[in-house]
PDB file of C-alpha atoms in Angstrom:
ATOM      1  CA  MET Y 224     118.118  88.116  86.464  1.00 95.00           C
ATOM      2  CA  VAL Y 225     115.983  86.829  83.524  1.00 97.00           C
ATOM      3  CA  ILE Y 226     112.108  87.856  83.192  1.00 98.00           C
ATOM      4  CA  ARG Y 227     110.189  85.323  81.197  1.00 98.00           C
ATOM      5  CA  PRO Y 228     106.425  84.081  80.699  1.00 97.00           C
ATOM      6  CA  ILE Y 229     105.421  81.609  83.454  1.00 96.00           C
ATOM      7  CA  ARG Y 230     105.629  77.933  82.885  1.00 95.00           C
ATOM      8  CA  VAL Y 231     103.871  74.954  84.554  1.00 93.00           C
ATOM      9  CA  GLU Y 232     106.841  73.804  85.845  1.00 94.00           C
ATOM     10  CA  ASP Y 233     107.497  77.122  87.622  1.00 94.00           C
ATOM     11  CA  ALA Y 234     104.694  75.988  90.187  1.00 93.00           C
ATOM     12  CA  GLU Y 235     107.069  74.949  92.807  1.00 91.00           C
ATOM     13  CA  GLY Y 236     108.984  78.082  92.680  1.00 91.00           C
ATOM     14  CA  LEU Y 237     106.072  80.025  92.903  1.00 90.00           C
ATOM     15  CA  LEU Y 238     104.552  78.560  95.836  1.00 88.00           C
ATOM     16  CA  ASP Y 239     107.827  79.197  97.527  1.00 90.00           C
ATOM     17  CA  GLN Y 240     107.819  82.801  96.406  1.00 87.00           C
ATOM     18  CA  MET Y 241     104.192  83.388  97.308  1.00 87.00           C
ATOM     19  CA  ALA Y 242     104.533  81.487 100.943  1.00 87.00           C
ATOM     20  CA  GLN Y 243     107.068  84.224 102.193  1.00 88.00           C
ATOM     21  CA  PRO Y 244     105.927  86.087 105.117  1.00 87.00           C
ATOM     22  CA  LEU Y 245     105.959  89.589 103.523  1.00 88.00           C
ATOM     23  CA  VAL Y 246     104.412  88.116 100.560  1.00 86.00           C
ATOM     24  CA  VAL Y 247     101.582  86.519 102.549  1.00 85.00           C
ATOM     25  CA  ALA Y 248     101.125  89.508 104.738  1.00 84.00           C
ATOM     26  CA  PHE Y 249     100.727  92.179 101.777  1.00 86.00           C
ATOM     27  CA  THR Y 250      98.872  90.215  99.263  1.00 85.00           C
ATOM     28  CA  GLY Y 251      95.880  88.314  99.367  1.00 83.00           C
ATOM     29  CA  GLN Y 252      97.700  84.898  99.581  1.00 81.00           C
ATOM     30  CA  LEU Y 253      97.273  82.363 102.449  1.00 79.00           C
ATOM     31  CA  PRO Y 254     100.060  80.498 104.068  1.00 80.00           C
ATOM     32  CA  SER Y 255      97.951  77.166 103.390  1.00 82.00           C
ATOM     33  CA  THR Y 256      98.195  77.154  99.648  1.00 82.00           C
ATOM     34  CA  ARG Y 257      99.475  73.859  98.166  1.00 87.00           C
ATOM     35  CA  LEU Y 258     101.458  72.813  95.391  1.00 87.00           C
ATOM     36  CA  GLU Y 259      98.520  71.490  93.489  1.00 88.00           C
ATOM     37  CA  GLY Y 260      96.691  74.542  93.702  1.00 86.00           C
ATOM     38  CA  ARG Y 261      99.445  76.563  92.521  1.00 89.00           C
ATOM     39  CA  ARG Y 262     100.101  74.283  89.453  1.00 92.00           C
ATOM     40  CA  GLN Y 263      96.339  74.423  88.669  1.00 92.00           C
ATOM     41  CA  TRP Y 264      96.234  78.234  88.847  1.00 91.00           C
ATOM     42  CA  VAL Y 265      99.087  78.184  86.383  1.00 92.00           C
ATOM     43  CA  GLU Y 266      97.417  75.593  84.064  1.00 93.00           C
ATOM     44  CA  HIS Y 267      94.293  77.592  84.081  1.00 94.00           C
ATOM     45  CA  LEU Y 268      95.633  80.930  82.791  1.00 94.00           C
ATOM     46  CA  GLY Y 269      93.987  81.938  79.720  1.00 95.00           C
ATOM     47  CA  PRO Y 270      94.900  84.137  76.512  1.00 95.00           C
ATOM     48  CA  ALA Y 271      93.916  87.433  78.460  1.00 96.00           C
ATOM     49  CA  ASP Y 272      96.386  86.395  81.492  1.00 97.00           C
ATOM     50  CA  HIS Y 273      99.831  87.716  80.984  1.00 98.00           C
ATOM     51  CA  VAL Y 274     101.992  86.199  83.604  1.00 97.00           C
ATOM     52  CA  PHE Y 275     105.695  86.894  84.203  1.00 98.00           C
ATOM     53  CA  VAL Y 276     108.128  85.209  86.454  1.00 97.00           C
ATOM     54  CA  ALA Y 277     111.711  86.750  87.272  1.00 97.00           C
ATOM     55  CA  GLU Y 278     114.446  84.084  87.898  1.00 96.00           C
ATOM     56  CA  VAL Y 279     117.725  84.787  89.721  1.00 96.00           C
ATOM     57  CA  ASP Y 280     120.071  81.862  89.201  1.00 94.00           C
ATOM     58  CA  GLY Y 281     117.506  79.527  87.784  1.00 94.00           C
ATOM     59  CA  ARG Y 282     115.024  80.412  90.998  1.00 94.00           C
ATOM     60  CA  VAL Y 283     111.672  81.778  90.535  1.00 95.00           C
ATOM     61  CA  VAL Y 284     111.720  84.972  92.912  1.00 96.00           C
ATOM     62  CA  ALA Y 285     109.153  87.204  91.733  1.00 96.00           C
ATOM     63  CA  SER Y 286     105.810  87.115  89.632  1.00 96.00           C
ATOM     64  CA  ALA Y 287     103.647  89.645  88.036  1.00 97.00           C
ATOM     65  CA  GLY Y 288     100.475  89.482  85.997  1.00 97.00           C
ATOM     66  CA  LEU Y 289      98.517  91.632  83.809  1.00 98.00           C
ATOM     67  CA  HIS Y 290      94.774  90.210  83.247  1.00 98.00           C
ATOM     68  CA  VAL Y 291      92.669  91.775  80.439  1.00 98.00           C
ATOM     69  CA  GLN Y 292      89.258  92.521  81.112  1.00 97.00           C
ATOM     70  CA  ARG Y 293      86.395  91.525  78.438  1.00 96.00           C
ATOM     71  CA  GLY Y 294      83.339  93.141  76.854  1.00 96.00           C
ATOM     72  CA  LYS Y 295      83.043  96.915  77.570  1.00 97.00           C
ATOM     73  CA  ARG Y 296      86.212  96.661  79.643  1.00 97.00           C
ATOM     74  CA  ARG Y 297      88.646  95.254  77.300  1.00 96.00           C
ATOM     75  CA  HIS Y 298      90.567  98.345  77.239  1.00 97.00           C
ATOM     76  CA  VAL Y 299      91.595  97.492  80.890  1.00 98.00           C
ATOM     77  CA  ALA Y 300      93.772  95.261  82.614  1.00 98.00           C
ATOM     78  CA  SER Y 301      94.284  94.503  86.444  1.00 98.00           C
ATOM     79  CA  LEU Y 302      97.747  94.089  87.513  1.00 97.00           C
ATOM     80  CA  GLY Y 303      99.199  92.031  90.529  1.00 96.00           C
ATOM     81  CA  ILE Y 304     103.042  91.524  91.645  1.00 96.00           C
ATOM     82  CA  SER Y 305     104.976  89.833  94.365  1.00 94.00           C
ATOM     83  CA  VAL Y 306     108.689  89.201  95.124  1.00 95.00           C
ATOM     84  CA  HIS Y 307     110.110  86.859  97.471  1.00 94.00           C
ATOM     85  CA  ASP Y 308     111.280  88.523 100.775  1.00 93.00           C
ATOM     86  CA  ALA Y 309     114.870  87.886 100.311  1.00 94.00           C
ATOM     87  CA  PHE Y 310     114.802  89.599  96.885  1.00 95.00           C
ATOM     88  CA  GLN Y 311     112.895  92.387  97.609  1.00 93.00           C
ATOM     89  CA  GLY Y 312     114.561  96.152  97.246  1.00 92.00           C
ATOM     90  CA  ARG Y 313     116.808  94.884  94.354  1.00 95.00           C
ATOM     91  CA  GLY Y 314     114.742  96.521  91.354  1.00 96.00           C
ATOM     92  CA  ILE Y 315     113.259  93.235  90.511  1.00 97.00           C
ATOM     93  CA  GLY Y 316     109.612  94.499  91.063  1.00 96.00           C
ATOM     94  CA  ARG Y 317     110.277  97.594  88.994  1.00 97.00           C
ATOM     95  CA  ALA Y 318     111.723  95.523  86.167  1.00 97.00           C
ATOM     96  CA  LEU Y 319     108.609  93.108  86.349  1.00 97.00           C
ATOM     97  CA  MET Y 320     106.234  96.238  86.401  1.00 97.00           C
ATOM     98  CA  ALA Y 321     108.225  97.645  83.219  1.00 97.00           C
ATOM     99  CA  THR Y 322     107.766  94.372  81.455  1.00 98.00           C
ATOM    100  CA  LEU Y 323     103.910  94.414  81.915  1.00 98.00           C
ATOM    101  CA  LEU Y 324     103.442  98.310  81.171  1.00 98.00           C
ATOM    102  CA  ASP Y 325     105.298  97.785  78.031  1.00 97.00           C
ATOM    103  CA  LEU Y 326     103.190  94.880  76.998  1.00 98.00           C
ATOM    104  CA  ALA Y 327      99.922  96.843  78.004  1.00 98.00           C
ATOM    105  CA  ASP Y 328     101.037 100.149  76.052  1.00 97.00           C
ATOM    106  CA  ASN Y 329     102.981  98.988  73.136  1.00 96.00           C
ATOM    107  CA  PHE Y 330     101.365  95.511  72.310  1.00 97.00           C
ATOM    108  CA  LEU Y 331      97.738  95.326  73.575  1.00 97.00           C
ATOM    109  CA  ALA Y 332      97.198  99.213  73.372  1.00 96.00           C
ATOM    110  CA  LEU Y 333      95.570  98.996  76.520  1.00 98.00           C
ATOM    111  CA  ARG Y 334      94.215 102.331  77.734  1.00 97.00           C
ATOM    112  CA  ARG Y 335      93.930 101.513  81.676  1.00 98.00           C
ATOM    113  CA  VAL Y 336      96.075  99.507  84.200  1.00 98.00           C
ATOM    114  CA  GLU Y 337      94.573  99.344  87.665  1.00 98.00           C
ATOM    115  CA  LEU Y 338      95.731  97.282  90.865  1.00 98.00           C
ATOM    116  CA  GLU Y 339      94.898  97.317  94.594  1.00 97.00           C
ATOM    117  CA  VAL Y 340      97.380  97.791  97.082  1.00 97.00           C
ATOM    118  CA  MET Y 341      97.127  97.611 101.097  1.00 95.00           C
ATOM    119  CA  ALA Y 342      97.418 101.147 102.356  1.00 96.00           C
ATOM    120  CA  ASP Y 343      99.924  99.831 104.921  1.00 93.00           C
ATOM    121  CA  ASN Y 344     102.641  99.235 102.157  1.00 93.00           C
ATOM    122  CA  PRO Y 345     104.373 102.336 101.539  1.00 94.00           C
ATOM    123  CA  GLY Y 346     107.024 100.968  99.546  1.00 92.00           C
ATOM    124  CA  ALA Y 347     104.814  99.617  96.994  1.00 95.00           C
ATOM    125  CA  ILE Y 348     102.527 102.533  96.664  1.00 97.00           C
ATOM    126  CA  HIS Y 349     105.831 104.545  96.093  1.00 96.00           C
ATOM    127  CA  LEU Y 350     106.759 102.181  93.144  1.00 96.00           C
ATOM    128  CA  TYR Y 351     103.398 102.483  91.711  1.00 97.00           C
ATOM    129  CA  GLU Y 352     103.235 106.137  91.822  1.00 98.00           C
ATOM    130  CA  SER Y 353     106.806 106.504  90.259  1.00 97.00           C
ATOM    131  CA  LEU Y 354     105.343 104.490  87.229  1.00 97.00           C
ATOM    132  CA  GLY Y 355     102.370 106.839  86.712  1.00 97.00           C
ATOM    133  CA  PHE Y 356      99.804 104.991  89.088  1.00 98.00           C
ATOM    134  CA  GLN Y 357      97.312 107.520  91.066  1.00 98.00           C
ATOM    135  CA  VAL Y 358      95.338 106.441  94.169  1.00 98.00           C
ATOM    136  CA  GLU Y 359      91.725 106.682  92.746  1.00 98.00           C
ATOM    137  CA  GLY Y 360      89.850 105.320  96.107  1.00 98.00           C
ATOM    138  CA  ARG Y 361      90.098 103.328  99.086  1.00 98.00           C
ATOM    139  CA  LYS Y 362      87.979 100.268 100.331  1.00 98.00           C
ATOM    140  CA  ARG Y 363      87.957 100.741 104.282  1.00 98.00           C
ATOM    141  CA  GLU Y 364      88.971  97.940 106.456  1.00 97.00           C
ATOM    142  CA  ASP Y 365      89.006  95.442 103.470  1.00 96.00           C
ATOM    143  CA  ILE Y 366      91.768  92.832 104.256  1.00 93.00           C
ATOM    144  CA  VAL Y 367      93.392  91.228 107.230  1.00 92.00           C
ATOM    145  CA  LEU Y 368      96.987  92.104 107.855  1.00 88.00           C
ATOM    146  CA  GLN Y 369      98.527  90.293 110.745  1.00 86.00           C
ATOM    147  CA  GLY Y 370      95.308  90.029 112.656  1.00 90.00           C
ATOM    148  CA  ARG Y 371      94.051  93.518 111.878  1.00 93.00           C
ATOM    149  CA  TYR Y 372      91.667  95.102 109.176  1.00 96.00           C
ATOM    150  CA  VAL Y 373      93.526  97.433 106.782  1.00 96.00           C
ATOM    151  CA  ASP Y 374      92.465  99.666 104.135  1.00 97.00           C
ATOM    152  CA  VAL Y 375      93.038  98.666 100.441  1.00 97.00           C
ATOM    153  CA  LEU Y 376      93.504 101.554  98.051  1.00 98.00           C
ATOM    154  CA  PHE Y 377      92.701 101.649  94.210  1.00 98.00           C
ATOM    155  CA  MET Y 378      95.327 102.879  92.128  1.00 98.00           C
ATOM    156  CA  GLY Y 379      95.267 103.309  88.230  1.00 98.00           C
ATOM    157  CA  ARG Y 380      97.211 104.320  85.578  1.00 98.00           C
ATOM    158  CA  LEU Y 381      95.960 105.758  81.900  1.00 97.00           C
ATOM    159  CA  ARG Y 382      98.063 105.462  78.840  1.00 92.00           C
ATOM    160  CA  GLN Y 383      98.641 108.972  77.488  1.00 78.00           C
ATOM    161  CA  PRO Y 384      97.374 108.949  73.723  1.00 72.00           C
TER     162      PRO Y 384
END
């Protein structure tokens, strides 16, 4: 496995990864996303967007991003991650998270990293808790999961001084 910064030419692999049934189910992604939209998303990443992909045998199988806020929240970043269905449970998500948290702590000196996760995703919640994230709140019936409304949890991690 290789973890590296995203490139525009990763758009097609990213589209495949993001169209997987579990990725669509447990993220805000829609199965109707097209290649051009994914390419534009990559092209429009700014200097505060730190996005990495994981490759296995030259194939993009996961992606994760750390998005640093501005102004009075410049010490905070939001985090998002997804792993191709066929590659879940292999430590790829943990490795991407470790890459982003190392960047947050040791290069950007961020104080806080936050994320949102569906309350019906115990595997992801367990991973995040094992990396120091804590549940800080809940948005009731915030997102649709397989035709029903489910809660979304706010989770945050504070870097210890």
